[in-house]
PDB file of C-alpha atoms in Angstrom:
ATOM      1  CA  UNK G   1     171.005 213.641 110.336  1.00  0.00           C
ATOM      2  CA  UNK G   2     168.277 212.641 108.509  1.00  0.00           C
ATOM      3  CA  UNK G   3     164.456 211.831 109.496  1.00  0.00           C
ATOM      4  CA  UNK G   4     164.945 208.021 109.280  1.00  0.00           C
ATOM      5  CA  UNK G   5     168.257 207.746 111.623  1.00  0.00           C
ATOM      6  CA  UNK G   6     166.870 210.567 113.439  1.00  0.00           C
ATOM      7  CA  UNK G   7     163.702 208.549 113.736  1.00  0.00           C
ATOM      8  CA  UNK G   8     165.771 205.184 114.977  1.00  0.00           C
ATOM      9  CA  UNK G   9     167.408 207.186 117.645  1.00  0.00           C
ATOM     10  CA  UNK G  10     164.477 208.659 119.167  1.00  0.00           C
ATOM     11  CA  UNK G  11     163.404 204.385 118.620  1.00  0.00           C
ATOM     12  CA  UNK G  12     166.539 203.418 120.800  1.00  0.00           C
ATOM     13  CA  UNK G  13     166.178 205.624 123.657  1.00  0.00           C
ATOM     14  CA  UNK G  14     162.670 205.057 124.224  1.00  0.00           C
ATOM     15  CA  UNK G  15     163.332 201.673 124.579  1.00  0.00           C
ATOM     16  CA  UNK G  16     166.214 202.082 126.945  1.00  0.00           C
ATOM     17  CA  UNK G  17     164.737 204.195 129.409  1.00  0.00           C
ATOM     18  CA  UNK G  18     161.578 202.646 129.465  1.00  0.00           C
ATOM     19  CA  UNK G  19     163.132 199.286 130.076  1.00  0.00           C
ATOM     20  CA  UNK G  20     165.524 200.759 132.427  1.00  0.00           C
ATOM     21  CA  UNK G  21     162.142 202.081 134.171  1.00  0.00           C
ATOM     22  CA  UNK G  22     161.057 197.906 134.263  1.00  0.00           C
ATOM     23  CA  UNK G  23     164.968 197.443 135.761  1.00  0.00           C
ATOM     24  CA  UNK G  24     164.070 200.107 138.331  1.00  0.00           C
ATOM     25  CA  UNK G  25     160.873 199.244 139.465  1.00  0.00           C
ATOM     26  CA  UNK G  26     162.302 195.411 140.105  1.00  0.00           C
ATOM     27  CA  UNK G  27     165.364 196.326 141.948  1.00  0.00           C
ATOM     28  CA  UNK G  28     163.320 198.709 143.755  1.00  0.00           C
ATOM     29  CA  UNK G  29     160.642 195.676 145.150  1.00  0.00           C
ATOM     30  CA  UNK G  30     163.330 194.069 145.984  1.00  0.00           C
ATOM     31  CA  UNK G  31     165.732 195.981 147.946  1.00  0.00           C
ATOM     32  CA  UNK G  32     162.863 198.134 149.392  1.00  0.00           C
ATOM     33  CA  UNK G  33     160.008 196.399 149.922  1.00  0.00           C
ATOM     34  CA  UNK G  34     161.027 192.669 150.956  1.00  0.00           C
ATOM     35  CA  UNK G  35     158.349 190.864 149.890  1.00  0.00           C
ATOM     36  CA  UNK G  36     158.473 187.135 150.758  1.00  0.00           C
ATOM     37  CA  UNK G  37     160.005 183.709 148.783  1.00  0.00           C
ATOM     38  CA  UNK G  38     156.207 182.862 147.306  1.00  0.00           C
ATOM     39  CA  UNK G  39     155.387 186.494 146.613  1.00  0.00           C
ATOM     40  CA  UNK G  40     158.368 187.581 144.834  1.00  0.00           C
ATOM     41  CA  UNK G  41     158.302 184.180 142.861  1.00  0.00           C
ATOM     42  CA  UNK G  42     154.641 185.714 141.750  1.00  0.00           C
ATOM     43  CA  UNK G  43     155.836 189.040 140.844  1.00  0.00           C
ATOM     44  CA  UNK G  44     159.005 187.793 139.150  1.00  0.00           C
ATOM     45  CA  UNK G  45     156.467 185.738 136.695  1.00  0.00           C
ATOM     46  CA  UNK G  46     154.591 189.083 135.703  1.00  0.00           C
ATOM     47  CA  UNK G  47     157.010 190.878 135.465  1.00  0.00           C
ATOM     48  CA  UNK G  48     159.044 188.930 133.293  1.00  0.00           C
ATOM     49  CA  UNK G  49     156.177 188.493 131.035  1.00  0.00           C
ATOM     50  CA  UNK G  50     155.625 192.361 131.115  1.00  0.00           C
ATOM     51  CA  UNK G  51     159.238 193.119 129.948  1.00  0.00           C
ATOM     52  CA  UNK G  52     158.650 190.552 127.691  1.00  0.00           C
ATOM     53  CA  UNK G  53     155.888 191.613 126.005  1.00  0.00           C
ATOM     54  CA  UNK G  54     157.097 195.163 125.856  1.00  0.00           C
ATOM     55  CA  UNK G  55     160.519 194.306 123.844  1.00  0.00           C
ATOM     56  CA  UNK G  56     158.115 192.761 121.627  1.00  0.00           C
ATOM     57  CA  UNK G  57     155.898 195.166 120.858  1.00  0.00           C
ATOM     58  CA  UNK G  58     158.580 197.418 120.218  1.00  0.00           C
ATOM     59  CA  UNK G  59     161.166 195.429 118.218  1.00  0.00           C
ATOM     60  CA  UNK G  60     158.669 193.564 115.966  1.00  0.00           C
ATOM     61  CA  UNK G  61     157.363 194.849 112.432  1.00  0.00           C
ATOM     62  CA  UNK G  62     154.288 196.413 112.918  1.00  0.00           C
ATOM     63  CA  UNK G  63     153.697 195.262 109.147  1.00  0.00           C
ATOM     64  CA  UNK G  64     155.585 198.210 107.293  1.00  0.00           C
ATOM     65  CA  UNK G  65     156.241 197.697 103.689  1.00  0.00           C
ATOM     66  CA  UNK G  66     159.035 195.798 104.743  1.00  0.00           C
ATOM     67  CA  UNK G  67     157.169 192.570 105.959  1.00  0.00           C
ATOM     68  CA  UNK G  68     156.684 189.543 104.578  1.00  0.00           C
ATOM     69  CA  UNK G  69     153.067 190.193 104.394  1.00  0.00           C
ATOM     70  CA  UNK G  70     152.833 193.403 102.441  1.00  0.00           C
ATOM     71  CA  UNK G  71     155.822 191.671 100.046  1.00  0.00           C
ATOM     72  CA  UNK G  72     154.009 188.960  99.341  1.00  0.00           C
ATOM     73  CA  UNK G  73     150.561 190.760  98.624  1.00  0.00           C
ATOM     74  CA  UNK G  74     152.905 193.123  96.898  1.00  0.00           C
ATOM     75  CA  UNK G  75     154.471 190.832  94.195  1.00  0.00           C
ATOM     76  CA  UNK G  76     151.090 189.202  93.791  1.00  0.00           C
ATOM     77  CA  UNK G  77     149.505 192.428  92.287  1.00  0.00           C
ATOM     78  CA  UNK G  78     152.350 193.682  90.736  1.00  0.00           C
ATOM     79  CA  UNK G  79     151.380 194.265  86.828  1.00  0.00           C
ATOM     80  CA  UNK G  80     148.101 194.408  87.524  1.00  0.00           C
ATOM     81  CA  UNK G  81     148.101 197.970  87.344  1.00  0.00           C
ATOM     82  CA  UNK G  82     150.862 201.048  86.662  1.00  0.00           C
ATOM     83  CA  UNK G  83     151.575 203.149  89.524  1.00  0.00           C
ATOM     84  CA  UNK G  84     151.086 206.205  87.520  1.00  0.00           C
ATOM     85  CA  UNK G  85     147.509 204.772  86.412  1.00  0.00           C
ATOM     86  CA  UNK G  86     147.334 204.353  90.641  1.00  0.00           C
ATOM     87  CA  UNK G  87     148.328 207.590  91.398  1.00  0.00           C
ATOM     88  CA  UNK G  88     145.903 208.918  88.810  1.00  0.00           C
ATOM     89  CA  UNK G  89     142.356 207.154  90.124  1.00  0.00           C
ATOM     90  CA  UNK G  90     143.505 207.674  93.582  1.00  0.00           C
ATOM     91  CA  UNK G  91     143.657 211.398  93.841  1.00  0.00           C
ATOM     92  CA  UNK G  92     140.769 211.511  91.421  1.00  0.00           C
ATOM     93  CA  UNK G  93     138.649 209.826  94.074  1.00  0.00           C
ATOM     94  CA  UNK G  94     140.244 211.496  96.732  1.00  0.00           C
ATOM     95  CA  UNK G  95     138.730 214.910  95.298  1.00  0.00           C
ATOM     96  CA  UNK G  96     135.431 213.463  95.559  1.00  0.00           C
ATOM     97  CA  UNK G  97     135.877 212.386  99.610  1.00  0.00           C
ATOM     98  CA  UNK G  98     135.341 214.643 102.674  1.00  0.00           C
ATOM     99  CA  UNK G  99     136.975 212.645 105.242  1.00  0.00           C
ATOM    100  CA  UNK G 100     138.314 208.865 105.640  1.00  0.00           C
ATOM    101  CA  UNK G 101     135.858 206.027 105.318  1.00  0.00           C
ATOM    102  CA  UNK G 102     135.677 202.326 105.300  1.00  0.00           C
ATOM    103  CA  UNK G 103     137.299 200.640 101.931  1.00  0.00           C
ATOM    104  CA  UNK G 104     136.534 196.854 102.617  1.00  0.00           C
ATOM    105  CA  UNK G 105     138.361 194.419 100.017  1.00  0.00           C
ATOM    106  CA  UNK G 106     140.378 197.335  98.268  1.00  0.00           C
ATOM    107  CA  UNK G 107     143.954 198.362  97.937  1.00  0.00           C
ATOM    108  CA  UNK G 108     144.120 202.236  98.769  1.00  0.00           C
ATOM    109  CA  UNK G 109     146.855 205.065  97.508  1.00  0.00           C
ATOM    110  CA  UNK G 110     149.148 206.711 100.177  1.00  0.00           C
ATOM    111  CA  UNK G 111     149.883 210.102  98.787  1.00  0.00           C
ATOM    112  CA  UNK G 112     153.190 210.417 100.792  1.00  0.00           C
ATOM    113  CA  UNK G 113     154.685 207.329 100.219  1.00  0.00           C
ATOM    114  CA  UNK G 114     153.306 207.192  96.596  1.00  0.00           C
ATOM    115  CA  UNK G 115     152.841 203.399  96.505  1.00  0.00           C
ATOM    116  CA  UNK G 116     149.674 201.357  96.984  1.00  0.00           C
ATOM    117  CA  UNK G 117     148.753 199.800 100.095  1.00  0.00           C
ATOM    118  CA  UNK G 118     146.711 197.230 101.172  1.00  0.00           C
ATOM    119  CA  UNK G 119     143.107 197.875 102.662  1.00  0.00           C
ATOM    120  CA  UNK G 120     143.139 199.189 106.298  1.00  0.00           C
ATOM    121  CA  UNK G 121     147.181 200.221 106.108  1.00  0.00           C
ATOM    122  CA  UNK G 122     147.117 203.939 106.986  1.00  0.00           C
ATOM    123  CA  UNK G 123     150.299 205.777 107.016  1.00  0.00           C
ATOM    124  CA  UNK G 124     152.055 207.018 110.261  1.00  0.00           C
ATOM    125  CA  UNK G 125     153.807 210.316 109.737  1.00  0.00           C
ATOM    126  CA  UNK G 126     155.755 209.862 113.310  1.00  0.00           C
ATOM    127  CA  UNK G 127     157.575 206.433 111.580  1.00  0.00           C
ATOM    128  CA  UNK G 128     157.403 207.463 107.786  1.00  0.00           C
ATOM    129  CA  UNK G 129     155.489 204.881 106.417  1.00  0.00           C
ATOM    130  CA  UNK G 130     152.262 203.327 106.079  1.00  0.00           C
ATOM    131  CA  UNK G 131     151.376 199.964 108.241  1.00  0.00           C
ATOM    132  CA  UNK G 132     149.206 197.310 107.925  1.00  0.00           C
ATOM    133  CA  UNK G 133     146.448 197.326 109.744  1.00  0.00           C
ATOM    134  CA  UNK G 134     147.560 200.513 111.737  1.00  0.00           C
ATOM    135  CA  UNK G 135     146.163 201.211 114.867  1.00  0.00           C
ATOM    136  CA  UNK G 136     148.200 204.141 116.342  1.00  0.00           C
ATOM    137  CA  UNK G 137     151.694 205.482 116.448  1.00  0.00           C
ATOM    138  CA  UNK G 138     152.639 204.726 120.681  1.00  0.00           C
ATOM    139  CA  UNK G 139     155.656 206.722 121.525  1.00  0.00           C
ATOM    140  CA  UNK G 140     156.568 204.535 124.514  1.00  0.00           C
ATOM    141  CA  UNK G 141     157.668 201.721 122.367  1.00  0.00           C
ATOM    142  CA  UNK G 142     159.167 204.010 119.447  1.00  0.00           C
ATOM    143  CA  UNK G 143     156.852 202.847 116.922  1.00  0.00           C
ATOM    144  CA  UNK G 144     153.837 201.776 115.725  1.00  0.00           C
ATOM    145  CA  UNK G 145     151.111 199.274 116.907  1.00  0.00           C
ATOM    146  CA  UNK G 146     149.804 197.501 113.991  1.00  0.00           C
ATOM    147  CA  UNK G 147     149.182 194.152 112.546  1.00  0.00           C
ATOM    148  CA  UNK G 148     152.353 191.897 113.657  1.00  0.00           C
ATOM    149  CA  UNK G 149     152.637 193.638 117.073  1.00  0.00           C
ATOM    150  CA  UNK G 150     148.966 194.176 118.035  1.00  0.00           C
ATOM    151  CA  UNK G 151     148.862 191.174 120.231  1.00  0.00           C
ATOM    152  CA  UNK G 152     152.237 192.018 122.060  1.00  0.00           C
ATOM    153  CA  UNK G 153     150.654 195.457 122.763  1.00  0.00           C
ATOM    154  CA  UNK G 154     147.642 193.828 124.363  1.00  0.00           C
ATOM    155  CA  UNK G 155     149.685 191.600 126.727  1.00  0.00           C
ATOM    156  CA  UNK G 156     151.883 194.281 127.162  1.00  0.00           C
ATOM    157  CA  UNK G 157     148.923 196.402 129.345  1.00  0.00           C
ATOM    158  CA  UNK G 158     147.608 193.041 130.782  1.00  0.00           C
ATOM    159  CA  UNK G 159     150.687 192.008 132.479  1.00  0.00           C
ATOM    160  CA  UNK G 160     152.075 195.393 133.163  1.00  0.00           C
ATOM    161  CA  UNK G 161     148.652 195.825 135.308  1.00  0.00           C
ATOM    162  CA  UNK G 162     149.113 192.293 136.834  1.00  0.00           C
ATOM    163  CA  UNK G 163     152.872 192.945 137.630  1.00  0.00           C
ATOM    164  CA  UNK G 164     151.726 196.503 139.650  1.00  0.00           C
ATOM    165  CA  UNK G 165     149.128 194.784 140.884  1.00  0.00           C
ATOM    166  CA  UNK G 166     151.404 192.037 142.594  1.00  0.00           C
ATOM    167  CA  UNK G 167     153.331 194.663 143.939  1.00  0.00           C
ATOM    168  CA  UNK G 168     151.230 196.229 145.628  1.00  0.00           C
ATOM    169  CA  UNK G 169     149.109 193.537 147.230  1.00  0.00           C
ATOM    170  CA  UNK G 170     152.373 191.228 148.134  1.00  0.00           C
ATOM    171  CA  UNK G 171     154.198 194.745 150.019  1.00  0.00           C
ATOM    172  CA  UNK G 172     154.053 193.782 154.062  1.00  0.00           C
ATOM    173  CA  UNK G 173     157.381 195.514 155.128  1.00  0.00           C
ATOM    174  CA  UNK G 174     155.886 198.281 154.535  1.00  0.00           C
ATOM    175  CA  UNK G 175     152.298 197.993 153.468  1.00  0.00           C
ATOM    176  CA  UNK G 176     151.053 200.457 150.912  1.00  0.00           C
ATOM    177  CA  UNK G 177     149.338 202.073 153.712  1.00  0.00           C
ATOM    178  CA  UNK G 178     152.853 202.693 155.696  1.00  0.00           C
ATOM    179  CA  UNK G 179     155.041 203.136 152.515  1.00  0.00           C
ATOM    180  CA  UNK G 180     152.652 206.217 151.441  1.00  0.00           C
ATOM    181  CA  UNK G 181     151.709 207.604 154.989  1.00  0.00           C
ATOM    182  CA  UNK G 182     153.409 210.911 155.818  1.00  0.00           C
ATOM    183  CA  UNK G 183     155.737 211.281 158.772  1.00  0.00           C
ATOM    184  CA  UNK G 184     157.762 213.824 160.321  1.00  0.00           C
ATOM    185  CA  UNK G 185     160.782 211.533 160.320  1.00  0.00           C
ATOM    186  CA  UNK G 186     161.427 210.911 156.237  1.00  0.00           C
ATOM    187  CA  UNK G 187     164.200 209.230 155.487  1.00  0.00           C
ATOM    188  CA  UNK G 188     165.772 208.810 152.019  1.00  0.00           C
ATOM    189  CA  UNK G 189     164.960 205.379 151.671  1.00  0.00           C
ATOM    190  CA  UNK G 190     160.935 206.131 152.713  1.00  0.00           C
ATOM    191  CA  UNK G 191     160.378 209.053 150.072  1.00  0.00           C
ATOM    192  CA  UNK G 192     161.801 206.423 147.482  1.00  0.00           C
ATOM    193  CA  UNK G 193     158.965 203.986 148.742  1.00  0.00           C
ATOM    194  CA  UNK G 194     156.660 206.598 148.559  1.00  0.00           C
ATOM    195  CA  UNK G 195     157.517 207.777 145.175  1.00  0.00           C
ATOM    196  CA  UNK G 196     158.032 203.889 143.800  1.00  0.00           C
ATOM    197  CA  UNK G 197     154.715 203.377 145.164  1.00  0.00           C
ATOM    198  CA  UNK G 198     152.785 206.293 144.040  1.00  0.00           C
ATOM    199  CA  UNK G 199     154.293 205.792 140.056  1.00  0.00           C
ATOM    200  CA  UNK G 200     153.043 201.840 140.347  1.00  0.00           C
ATOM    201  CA  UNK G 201     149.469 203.136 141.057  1.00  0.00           C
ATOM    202  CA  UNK G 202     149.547 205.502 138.471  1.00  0.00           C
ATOM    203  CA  UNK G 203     151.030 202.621 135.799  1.00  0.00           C
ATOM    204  CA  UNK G 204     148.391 200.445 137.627  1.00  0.00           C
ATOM    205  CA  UNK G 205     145.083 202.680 136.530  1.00  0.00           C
ATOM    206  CA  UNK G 206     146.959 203.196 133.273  1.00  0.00           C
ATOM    207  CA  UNK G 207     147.668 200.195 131.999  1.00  0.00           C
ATOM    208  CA  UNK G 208     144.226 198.607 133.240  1.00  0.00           C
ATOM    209  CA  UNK G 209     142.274 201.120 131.224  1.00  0.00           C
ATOM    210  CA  UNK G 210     144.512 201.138 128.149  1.00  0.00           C
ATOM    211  CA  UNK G 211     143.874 197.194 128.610  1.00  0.00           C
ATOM    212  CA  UNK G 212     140.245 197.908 128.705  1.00  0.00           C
ATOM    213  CA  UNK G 213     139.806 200.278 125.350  1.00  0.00           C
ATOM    214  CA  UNK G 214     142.363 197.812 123.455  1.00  0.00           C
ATOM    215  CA  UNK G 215     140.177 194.884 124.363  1.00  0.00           C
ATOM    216  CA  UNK G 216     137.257 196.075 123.582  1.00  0.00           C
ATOM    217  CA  UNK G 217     138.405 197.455 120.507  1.00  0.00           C
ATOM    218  CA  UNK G 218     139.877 194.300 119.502  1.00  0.00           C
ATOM    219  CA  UNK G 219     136.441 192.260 120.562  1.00  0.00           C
ATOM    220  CA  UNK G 220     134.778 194.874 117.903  1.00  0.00           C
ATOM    221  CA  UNK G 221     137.453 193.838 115.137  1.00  0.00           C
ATOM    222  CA  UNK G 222     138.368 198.154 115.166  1.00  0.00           C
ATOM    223  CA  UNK G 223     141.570 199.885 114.842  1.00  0.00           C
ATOM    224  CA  UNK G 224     141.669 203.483 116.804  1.00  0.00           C
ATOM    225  CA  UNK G 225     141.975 205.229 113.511  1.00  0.00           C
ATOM    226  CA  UNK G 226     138.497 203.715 112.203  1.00  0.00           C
ATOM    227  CA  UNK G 227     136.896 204.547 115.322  1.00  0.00           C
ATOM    228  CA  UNK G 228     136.669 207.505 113.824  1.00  0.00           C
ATOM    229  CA  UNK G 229     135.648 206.215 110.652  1.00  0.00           C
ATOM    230  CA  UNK G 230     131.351 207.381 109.622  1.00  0.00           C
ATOM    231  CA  UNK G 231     129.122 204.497 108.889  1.00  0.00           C
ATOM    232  CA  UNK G 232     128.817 200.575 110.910  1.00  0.00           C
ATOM    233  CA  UNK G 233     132.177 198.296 110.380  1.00  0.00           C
ATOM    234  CA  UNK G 234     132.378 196.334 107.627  1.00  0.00           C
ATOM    235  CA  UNK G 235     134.869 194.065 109.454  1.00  0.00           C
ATOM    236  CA  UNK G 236     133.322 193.251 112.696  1.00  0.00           C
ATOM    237  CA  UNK G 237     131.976 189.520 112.679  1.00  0.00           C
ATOM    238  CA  UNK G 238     129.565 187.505 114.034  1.00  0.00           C
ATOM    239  CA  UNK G 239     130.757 187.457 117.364  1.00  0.00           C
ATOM    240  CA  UNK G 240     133.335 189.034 119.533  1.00  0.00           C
ATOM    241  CA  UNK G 241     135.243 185.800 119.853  1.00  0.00           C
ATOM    242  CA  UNK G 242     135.259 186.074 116.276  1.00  0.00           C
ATOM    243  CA  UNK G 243     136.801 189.177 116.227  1.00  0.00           C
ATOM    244  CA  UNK G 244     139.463 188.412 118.901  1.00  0.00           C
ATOM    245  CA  UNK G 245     140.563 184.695 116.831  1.00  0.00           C
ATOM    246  CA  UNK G 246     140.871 187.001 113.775  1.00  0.00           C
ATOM    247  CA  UNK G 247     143.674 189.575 115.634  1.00  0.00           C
ATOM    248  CA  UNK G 248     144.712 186.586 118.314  1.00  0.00           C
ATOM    249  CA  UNK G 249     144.503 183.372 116.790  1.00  0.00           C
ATOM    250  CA  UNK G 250     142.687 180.214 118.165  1.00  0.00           C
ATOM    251  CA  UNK G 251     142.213 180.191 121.606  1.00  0.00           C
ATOM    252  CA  UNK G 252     144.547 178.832 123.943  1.00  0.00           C
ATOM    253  CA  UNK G 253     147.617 179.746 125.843  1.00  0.00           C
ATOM    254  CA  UNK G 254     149.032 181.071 123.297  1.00  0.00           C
ATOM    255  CA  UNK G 255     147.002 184.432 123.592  1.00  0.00           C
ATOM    256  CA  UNK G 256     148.730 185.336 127.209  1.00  0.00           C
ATOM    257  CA  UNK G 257     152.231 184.588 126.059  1.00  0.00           C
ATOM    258  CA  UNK G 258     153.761 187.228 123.562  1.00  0.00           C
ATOM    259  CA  UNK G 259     154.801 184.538 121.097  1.00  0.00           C
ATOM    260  CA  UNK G 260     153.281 184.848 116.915  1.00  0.00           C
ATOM    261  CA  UNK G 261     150.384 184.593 116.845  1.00  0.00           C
ATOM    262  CA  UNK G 262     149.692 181.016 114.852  1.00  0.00           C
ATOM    263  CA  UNK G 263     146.857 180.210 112.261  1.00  0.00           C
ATOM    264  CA  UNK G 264     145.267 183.931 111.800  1.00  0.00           C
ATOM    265  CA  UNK G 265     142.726 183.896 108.903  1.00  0.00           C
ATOM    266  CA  UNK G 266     144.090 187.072 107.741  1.00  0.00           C
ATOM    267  CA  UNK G 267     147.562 187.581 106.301  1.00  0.00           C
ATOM    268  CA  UNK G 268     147.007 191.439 107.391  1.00  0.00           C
ATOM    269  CA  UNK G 269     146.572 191.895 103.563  1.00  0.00           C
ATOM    270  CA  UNK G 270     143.390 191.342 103.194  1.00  0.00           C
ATOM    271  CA  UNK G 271     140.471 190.645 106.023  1.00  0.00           C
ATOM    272  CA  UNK G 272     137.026 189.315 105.997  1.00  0.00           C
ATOM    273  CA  UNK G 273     134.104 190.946 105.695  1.00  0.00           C
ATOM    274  CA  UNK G 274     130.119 191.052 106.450  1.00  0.00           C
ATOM    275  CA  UNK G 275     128.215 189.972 103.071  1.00  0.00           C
ATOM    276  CA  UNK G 276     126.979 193.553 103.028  1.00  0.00           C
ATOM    277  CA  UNK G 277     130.589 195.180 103.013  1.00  0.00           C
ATOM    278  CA  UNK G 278     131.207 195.394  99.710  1.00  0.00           C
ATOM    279  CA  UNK G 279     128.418 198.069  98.723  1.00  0.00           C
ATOM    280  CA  UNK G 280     130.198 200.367 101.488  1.00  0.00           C
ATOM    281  CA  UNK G 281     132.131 203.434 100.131  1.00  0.00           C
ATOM    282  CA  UNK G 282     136.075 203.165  99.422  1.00  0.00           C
ATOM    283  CA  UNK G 283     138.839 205.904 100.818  1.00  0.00           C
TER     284      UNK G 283
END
């Protein structure tokens, strides 16, 4: 088999047990926890939108070379230089660089797939290919979160905390008290409470603070692979709503449903910068 089917698979079964974990954890609210008309109404919403956004971060593009993105920006610079002449300046320059830095407003060289890429692609080893505007490889979705898919990634932690959150504060038969207390009389039925309960507190915390870093990295116009990047941003504007219209879009309702996201400045290709950017070094 080889690393690309091999690579799919691992892709497909991710996906199916981690949606089969969303299946679970709704039959389980349901059948075990009777919550009322209004309250399972309210979780039904969140949870919908959680499975939602989940199917979506996982089945879009990221923005591989594949996209419509990196084929436009790719037949717009083709003869504009040979890859061998490519090949040649990049790992020239490379010999001269320690460690990554910022390359604002220029194409880059990926070694392994031997092709240029657009400024702040990066290449993920886990899905064979370079992305644009890579943030990280996530293995619970079986790919990569990156350009086209960044937004569904966000609403994917925001309304998998809101869904836990509605389960636990709508339980009454039992309360999260009861369903977690300790008895000598356990029945089958109560340890599954317990154990449903106890994994939706965990997912709570966890999706909350994943929520949290994403946000805040998104407010700051960073990926998580230039976080580690020496020297200020180039690409962080004026303001953090700035920053957030640039990955989300205008402002509306459209940034809480995961639907595409509609006017971007950016085509993922190319992004803009402070005035001073362009005197920063290039990777």
């Amino acid at each position: 088999m080889s690393s690309d089917h091999l690579s799919t698979c691992i892709s497909v079964c991710t996906i199916t047990v981690v949606t089969g974990i969303y299946v679970a954890a709704w039959a389980g609210y349901h059948l075990l926890l009777h919550p009322g008309v209004l309250w399972a109404c309210l979780f039904n919403v969140t949870w919908a939108l959680a499975l939602w956004s989940y199917l979506q971060t996982s089945l879009t593009d990221p923005g591989s070379p594949a996209s419509p993105e990196w084929q436009a920006w790719a037949q717009a610079r083709q003869g504009e230089r040979s890859l061998e002449q490519w090949q040649k300046d990049a790992e020239e320059e490379a010999g001269n660089l320690r460690e990554r830095s910022w390359a604002p407003g220029k194409p880059t060289w990926c070694r392994s797939c031997r092709m240029e890429r657009p400024e702040r692609a990066h290449h993920c080893a886990s899905c064979g290919c370079c992305v644009l505007r890579m943030d990280h490889h996530c293995p619970w979705i079986g790919s990569c979160v990156g350009w086209r898919n960044h937004k569904y990634f966000l609403l994917l932690n925001w309304w998998c905390f809101w869904s836990c959150a509605c389960l636990l504060l709508t339980m009454t038969r039992p309360s999260v008290i009861e369903a977690i207390g300790i008895s000598s009389n356990l029945s089958a039925k109560s340890i599954l409470r317990m154990v449903m309960v106890l994994s939706i507190m965990v997912f709570l915390m966890l999706t909350g603070l994943l929520f949290a870093l994403s946000l805040y990295a998104a407010m700051r116009n960073a990926t998580t692979i230039e976080e580690f990047f020496a020297g200020a941003n180039p690409y962080t504007l004026d303001s953090s709503m700035d920053n957030l219209t640039e990955l989300l879009g205008p402002p509306g309702l459209r940034w809480l449903v995961p639907v595409p996201c509609a006017c971007r400045r950016s085509d993922g290709t190319q992004f803009p910068t402070k005035p001073e950017a362009l005197s920063y070094g290039s990777v």
